XYZ file of N, CA, C and O in Angstrom:
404
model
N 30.729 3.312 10.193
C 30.999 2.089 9.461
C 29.870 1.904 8.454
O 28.655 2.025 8.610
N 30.692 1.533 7.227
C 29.219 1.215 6.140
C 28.939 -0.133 6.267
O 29.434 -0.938 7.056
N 27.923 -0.339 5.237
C 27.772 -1.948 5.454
C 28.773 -3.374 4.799
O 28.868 -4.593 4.938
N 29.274 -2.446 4.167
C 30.462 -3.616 3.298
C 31.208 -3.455 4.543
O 31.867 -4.451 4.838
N 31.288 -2.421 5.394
C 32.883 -2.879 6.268
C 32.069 -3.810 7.607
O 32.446 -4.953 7.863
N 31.103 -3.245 8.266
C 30.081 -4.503 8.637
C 30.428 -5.716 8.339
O 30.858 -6.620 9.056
N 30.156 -5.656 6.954
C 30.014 -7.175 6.559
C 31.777 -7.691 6.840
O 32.166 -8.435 7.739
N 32.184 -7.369 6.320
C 33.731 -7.619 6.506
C 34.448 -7.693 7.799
O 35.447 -8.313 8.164
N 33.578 -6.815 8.418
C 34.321 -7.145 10.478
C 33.524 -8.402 11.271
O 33.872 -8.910 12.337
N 32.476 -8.720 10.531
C 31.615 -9.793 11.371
C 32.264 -11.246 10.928
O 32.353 -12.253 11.630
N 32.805 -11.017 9.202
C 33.158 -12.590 8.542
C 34.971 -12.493 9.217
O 35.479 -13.609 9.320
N 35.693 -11.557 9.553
C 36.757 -11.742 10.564
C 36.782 -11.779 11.731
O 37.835 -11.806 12.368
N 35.186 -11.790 12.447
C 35.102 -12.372 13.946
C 34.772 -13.824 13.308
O 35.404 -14.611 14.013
N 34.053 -14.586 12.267
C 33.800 -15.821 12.230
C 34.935 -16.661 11.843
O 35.036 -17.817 12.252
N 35.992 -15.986 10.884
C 36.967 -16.874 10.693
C 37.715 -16.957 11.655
O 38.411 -17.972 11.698
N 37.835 -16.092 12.609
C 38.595 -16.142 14.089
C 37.862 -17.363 14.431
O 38.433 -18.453 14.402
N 36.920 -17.271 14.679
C 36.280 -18.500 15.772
C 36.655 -19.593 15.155
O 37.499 -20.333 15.659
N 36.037 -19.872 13.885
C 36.669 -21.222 13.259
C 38.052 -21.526 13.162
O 38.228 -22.730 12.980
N 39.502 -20.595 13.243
C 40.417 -20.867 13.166
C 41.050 -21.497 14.648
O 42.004 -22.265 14.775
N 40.275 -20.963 15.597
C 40.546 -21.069 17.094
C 39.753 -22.427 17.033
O 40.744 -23.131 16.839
N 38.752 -23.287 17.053
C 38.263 -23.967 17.160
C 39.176 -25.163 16.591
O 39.538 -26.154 17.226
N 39.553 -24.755 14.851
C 40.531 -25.873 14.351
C 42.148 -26.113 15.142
O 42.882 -27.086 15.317
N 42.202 -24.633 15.485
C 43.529 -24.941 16.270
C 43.505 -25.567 17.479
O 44.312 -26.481 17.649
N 42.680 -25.244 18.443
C 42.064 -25.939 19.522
C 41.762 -27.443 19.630
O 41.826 -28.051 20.698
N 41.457 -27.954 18.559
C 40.845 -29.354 17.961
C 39.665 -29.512 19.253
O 39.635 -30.330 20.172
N 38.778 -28.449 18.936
C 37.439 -28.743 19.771
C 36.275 -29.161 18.962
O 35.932 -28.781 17.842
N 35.648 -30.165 19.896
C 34.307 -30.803 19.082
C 33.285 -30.254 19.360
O 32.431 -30.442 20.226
N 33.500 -29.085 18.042
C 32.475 -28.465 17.826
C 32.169 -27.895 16.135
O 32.993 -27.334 15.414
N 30.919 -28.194 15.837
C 30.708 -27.736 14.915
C 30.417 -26.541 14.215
O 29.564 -25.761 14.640
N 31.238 -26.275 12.878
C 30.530 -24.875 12.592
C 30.390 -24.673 10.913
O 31.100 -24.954 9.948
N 29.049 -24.018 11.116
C 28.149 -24.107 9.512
C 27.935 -22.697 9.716
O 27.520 -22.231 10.777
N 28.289 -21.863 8.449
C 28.133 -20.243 8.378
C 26.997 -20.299 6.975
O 27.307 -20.661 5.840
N 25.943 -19.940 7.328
C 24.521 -19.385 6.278
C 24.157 -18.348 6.131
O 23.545 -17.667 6.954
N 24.530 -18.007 4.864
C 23.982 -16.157 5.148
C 24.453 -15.088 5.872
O 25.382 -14.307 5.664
N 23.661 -15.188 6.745
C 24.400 -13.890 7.942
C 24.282 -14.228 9.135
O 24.080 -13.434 10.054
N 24.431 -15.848 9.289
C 24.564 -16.775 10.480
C 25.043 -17.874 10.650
O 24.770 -18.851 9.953
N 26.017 -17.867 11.837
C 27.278 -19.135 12.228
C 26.299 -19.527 13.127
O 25.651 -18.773 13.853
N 26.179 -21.212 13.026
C 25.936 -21.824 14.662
C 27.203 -22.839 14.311
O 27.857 -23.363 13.409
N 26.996 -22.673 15.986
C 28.552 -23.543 16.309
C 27.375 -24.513 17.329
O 26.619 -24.110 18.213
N 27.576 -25.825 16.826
C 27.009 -27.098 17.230
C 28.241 -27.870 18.523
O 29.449 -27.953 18.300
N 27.715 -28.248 19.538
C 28.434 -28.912 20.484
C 27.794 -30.330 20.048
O 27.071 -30.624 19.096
N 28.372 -31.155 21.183
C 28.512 -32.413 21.235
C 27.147 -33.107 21.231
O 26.689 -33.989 20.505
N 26.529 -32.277 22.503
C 25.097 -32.263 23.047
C 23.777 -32.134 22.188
O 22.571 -32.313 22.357
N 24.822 -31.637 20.948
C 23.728 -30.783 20.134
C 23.067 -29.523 20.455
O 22.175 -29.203 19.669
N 23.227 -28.977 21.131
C 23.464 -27.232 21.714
C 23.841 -26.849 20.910
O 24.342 -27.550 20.031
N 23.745 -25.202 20.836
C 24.187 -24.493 19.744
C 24.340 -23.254 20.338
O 23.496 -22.826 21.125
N 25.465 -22.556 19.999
C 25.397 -20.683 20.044
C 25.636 -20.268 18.662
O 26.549 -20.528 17.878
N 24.294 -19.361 18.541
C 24.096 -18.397 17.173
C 24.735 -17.655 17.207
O 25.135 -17.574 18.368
N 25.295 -16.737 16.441
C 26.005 -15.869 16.145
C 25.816 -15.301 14.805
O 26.594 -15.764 13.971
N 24.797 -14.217 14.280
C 24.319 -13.517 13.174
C 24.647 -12.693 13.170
O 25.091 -12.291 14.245
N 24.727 -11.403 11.507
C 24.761 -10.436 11.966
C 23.272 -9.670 11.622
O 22.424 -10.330 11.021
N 22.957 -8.176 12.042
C 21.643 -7.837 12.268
C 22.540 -6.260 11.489
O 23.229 -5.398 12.034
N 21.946 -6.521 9.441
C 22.911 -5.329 9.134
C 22.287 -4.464 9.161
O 22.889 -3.404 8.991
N 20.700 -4.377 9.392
C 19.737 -2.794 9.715
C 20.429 -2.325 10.882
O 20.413 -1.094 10.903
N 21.013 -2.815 11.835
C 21.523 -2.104 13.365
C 22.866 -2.013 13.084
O 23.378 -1.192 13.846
N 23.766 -2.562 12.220
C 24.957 -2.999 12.522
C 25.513 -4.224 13.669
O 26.506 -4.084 14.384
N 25.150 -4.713 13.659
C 24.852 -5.147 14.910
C 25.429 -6.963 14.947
O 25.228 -7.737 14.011
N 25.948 -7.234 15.880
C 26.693 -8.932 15.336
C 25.849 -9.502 16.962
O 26.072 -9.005 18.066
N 24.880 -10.644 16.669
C 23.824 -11.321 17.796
C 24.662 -12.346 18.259
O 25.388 -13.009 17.517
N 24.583 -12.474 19.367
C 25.144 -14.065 19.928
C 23.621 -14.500 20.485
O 22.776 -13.670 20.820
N 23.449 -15.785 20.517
C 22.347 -16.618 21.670
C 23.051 -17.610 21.705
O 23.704 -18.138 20.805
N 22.859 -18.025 23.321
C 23.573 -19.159 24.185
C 22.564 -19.258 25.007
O 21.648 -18.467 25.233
N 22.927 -20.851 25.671
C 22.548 -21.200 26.865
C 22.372 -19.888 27.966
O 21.690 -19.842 28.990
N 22.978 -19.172 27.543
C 23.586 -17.754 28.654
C 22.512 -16.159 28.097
O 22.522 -14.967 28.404
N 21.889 -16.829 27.373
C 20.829 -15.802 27.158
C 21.324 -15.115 25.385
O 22.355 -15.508 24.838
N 20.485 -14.201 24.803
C 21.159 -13.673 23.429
C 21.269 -12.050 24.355
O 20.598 -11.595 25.281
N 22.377 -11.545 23.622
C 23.470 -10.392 23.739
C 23.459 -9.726 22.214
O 23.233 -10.257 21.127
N 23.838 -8.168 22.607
C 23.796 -7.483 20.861
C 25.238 -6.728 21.144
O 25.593 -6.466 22.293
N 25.791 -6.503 20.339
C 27.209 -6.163 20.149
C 27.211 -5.056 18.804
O 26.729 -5.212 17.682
N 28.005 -3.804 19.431
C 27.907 -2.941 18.305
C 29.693 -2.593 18.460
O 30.427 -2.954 19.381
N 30.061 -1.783 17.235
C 31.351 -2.316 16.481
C 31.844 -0.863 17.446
O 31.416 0.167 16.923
N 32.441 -0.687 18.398
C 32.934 0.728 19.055
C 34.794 0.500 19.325
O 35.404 -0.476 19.763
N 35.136 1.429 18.999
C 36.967 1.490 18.906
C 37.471 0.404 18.742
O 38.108 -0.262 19.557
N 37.146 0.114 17.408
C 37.805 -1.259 17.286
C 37.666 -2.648 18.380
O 38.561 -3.480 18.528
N 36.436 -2.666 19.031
C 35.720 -4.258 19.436
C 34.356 -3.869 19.348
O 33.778 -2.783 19.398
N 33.848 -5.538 19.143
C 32.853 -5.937 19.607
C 32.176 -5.600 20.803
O 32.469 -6.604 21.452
N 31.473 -4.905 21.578
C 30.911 -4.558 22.675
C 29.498 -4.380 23.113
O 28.929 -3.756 22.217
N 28.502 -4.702 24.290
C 27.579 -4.746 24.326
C 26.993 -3.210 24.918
O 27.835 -2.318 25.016
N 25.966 -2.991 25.198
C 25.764 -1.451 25.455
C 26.338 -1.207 26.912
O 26.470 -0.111 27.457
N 26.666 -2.510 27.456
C 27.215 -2.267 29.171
C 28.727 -2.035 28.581
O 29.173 -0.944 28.936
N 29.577 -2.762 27.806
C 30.827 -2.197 27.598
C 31.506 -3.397 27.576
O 32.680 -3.429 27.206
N 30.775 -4.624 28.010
C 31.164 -5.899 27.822
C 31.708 -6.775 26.529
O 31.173 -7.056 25.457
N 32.444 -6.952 26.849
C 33.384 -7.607 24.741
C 32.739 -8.778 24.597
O 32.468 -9.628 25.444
N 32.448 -8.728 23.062
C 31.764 -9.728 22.188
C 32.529 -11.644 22.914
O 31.968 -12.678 23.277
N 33.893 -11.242 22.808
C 34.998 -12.507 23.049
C 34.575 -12.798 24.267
O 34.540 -14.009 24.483
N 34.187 -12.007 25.281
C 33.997 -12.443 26.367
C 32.813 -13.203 26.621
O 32.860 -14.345 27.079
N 31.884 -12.680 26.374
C 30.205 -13.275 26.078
C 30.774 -14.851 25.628
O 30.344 -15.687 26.423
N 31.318 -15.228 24.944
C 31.534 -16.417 23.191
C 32.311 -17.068 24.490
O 31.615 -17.964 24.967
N 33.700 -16.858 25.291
C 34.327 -17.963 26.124
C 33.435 -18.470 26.909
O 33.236 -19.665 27.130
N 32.719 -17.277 27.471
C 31.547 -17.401 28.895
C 30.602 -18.716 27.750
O 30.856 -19.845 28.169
N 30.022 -18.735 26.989
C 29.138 -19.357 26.154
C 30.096 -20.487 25.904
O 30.208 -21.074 26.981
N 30.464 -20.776 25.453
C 31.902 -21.949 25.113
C 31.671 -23.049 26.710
O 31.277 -24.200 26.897
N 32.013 -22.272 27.327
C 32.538 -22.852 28.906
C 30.864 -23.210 29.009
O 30.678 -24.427 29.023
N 29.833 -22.539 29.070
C 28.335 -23.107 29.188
C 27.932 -24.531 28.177
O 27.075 -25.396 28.358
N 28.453 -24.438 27.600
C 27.737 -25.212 26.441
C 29.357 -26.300 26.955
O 29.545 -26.992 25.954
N 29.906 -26.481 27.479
C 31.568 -27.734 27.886
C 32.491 -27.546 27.312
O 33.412 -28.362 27.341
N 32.558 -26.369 26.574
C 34.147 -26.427 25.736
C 35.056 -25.159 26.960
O 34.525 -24.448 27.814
N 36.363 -25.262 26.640
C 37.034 -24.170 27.475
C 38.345 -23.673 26.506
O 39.387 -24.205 26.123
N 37.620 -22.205 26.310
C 38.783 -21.957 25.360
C 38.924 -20.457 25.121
O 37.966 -19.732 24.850
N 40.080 -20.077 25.230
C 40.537 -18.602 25.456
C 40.516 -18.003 23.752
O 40.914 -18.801 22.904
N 40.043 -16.585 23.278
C 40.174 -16.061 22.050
C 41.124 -14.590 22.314
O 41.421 -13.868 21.363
């Protein structure tokens, strides 16, 4: 993967989230800067979600610790084999929201 397609697979994991969030009508906020989404809860909590384009690499940090995700057969995955989506519900459900992607 080059870095334009990088860039292009990380801003279609963010418009996913924001489209799921608007469809969901969950109160939560989300501001995308650069090469980083935080999604703001109620609490004022936050999970980051950047991308890291020297590694390829798309970051989550949560309440649930930060996780690195590299782009393998078409998902998001961590070096255990764990999916990006999964980390983000698990994080969702930590921070009070409950919501399937």
């Amino acid at each position: 993967m080059n870095v334009a397609e990088f860039h292009q697979k990380v801003e279609q994991v963010w418009q996913q989230i924001e489209e799921k969030i608007d469809d969901e009508g969950l109160s939560v906020d989300t501001e995308i800067q650069g090469a980083v989404c935080t999604l703001t809860f109620d609490d004022e909590s936050q999970i980051i979600i950047n991308k890291q384009e020297a590694m390829l690499e798309l970051w989550l940090a949560s309440k649930l610790g930060g996780f690195h995700f590299a782009f393998h057969d078409g998902e998001w995955v961590t070096a255990e084999g764990r999916s990006f989506w999964t980390h983000l519900e698990e994080a969702f459900a930590r921070h009070g929201e409950q919501v399937s992607f």
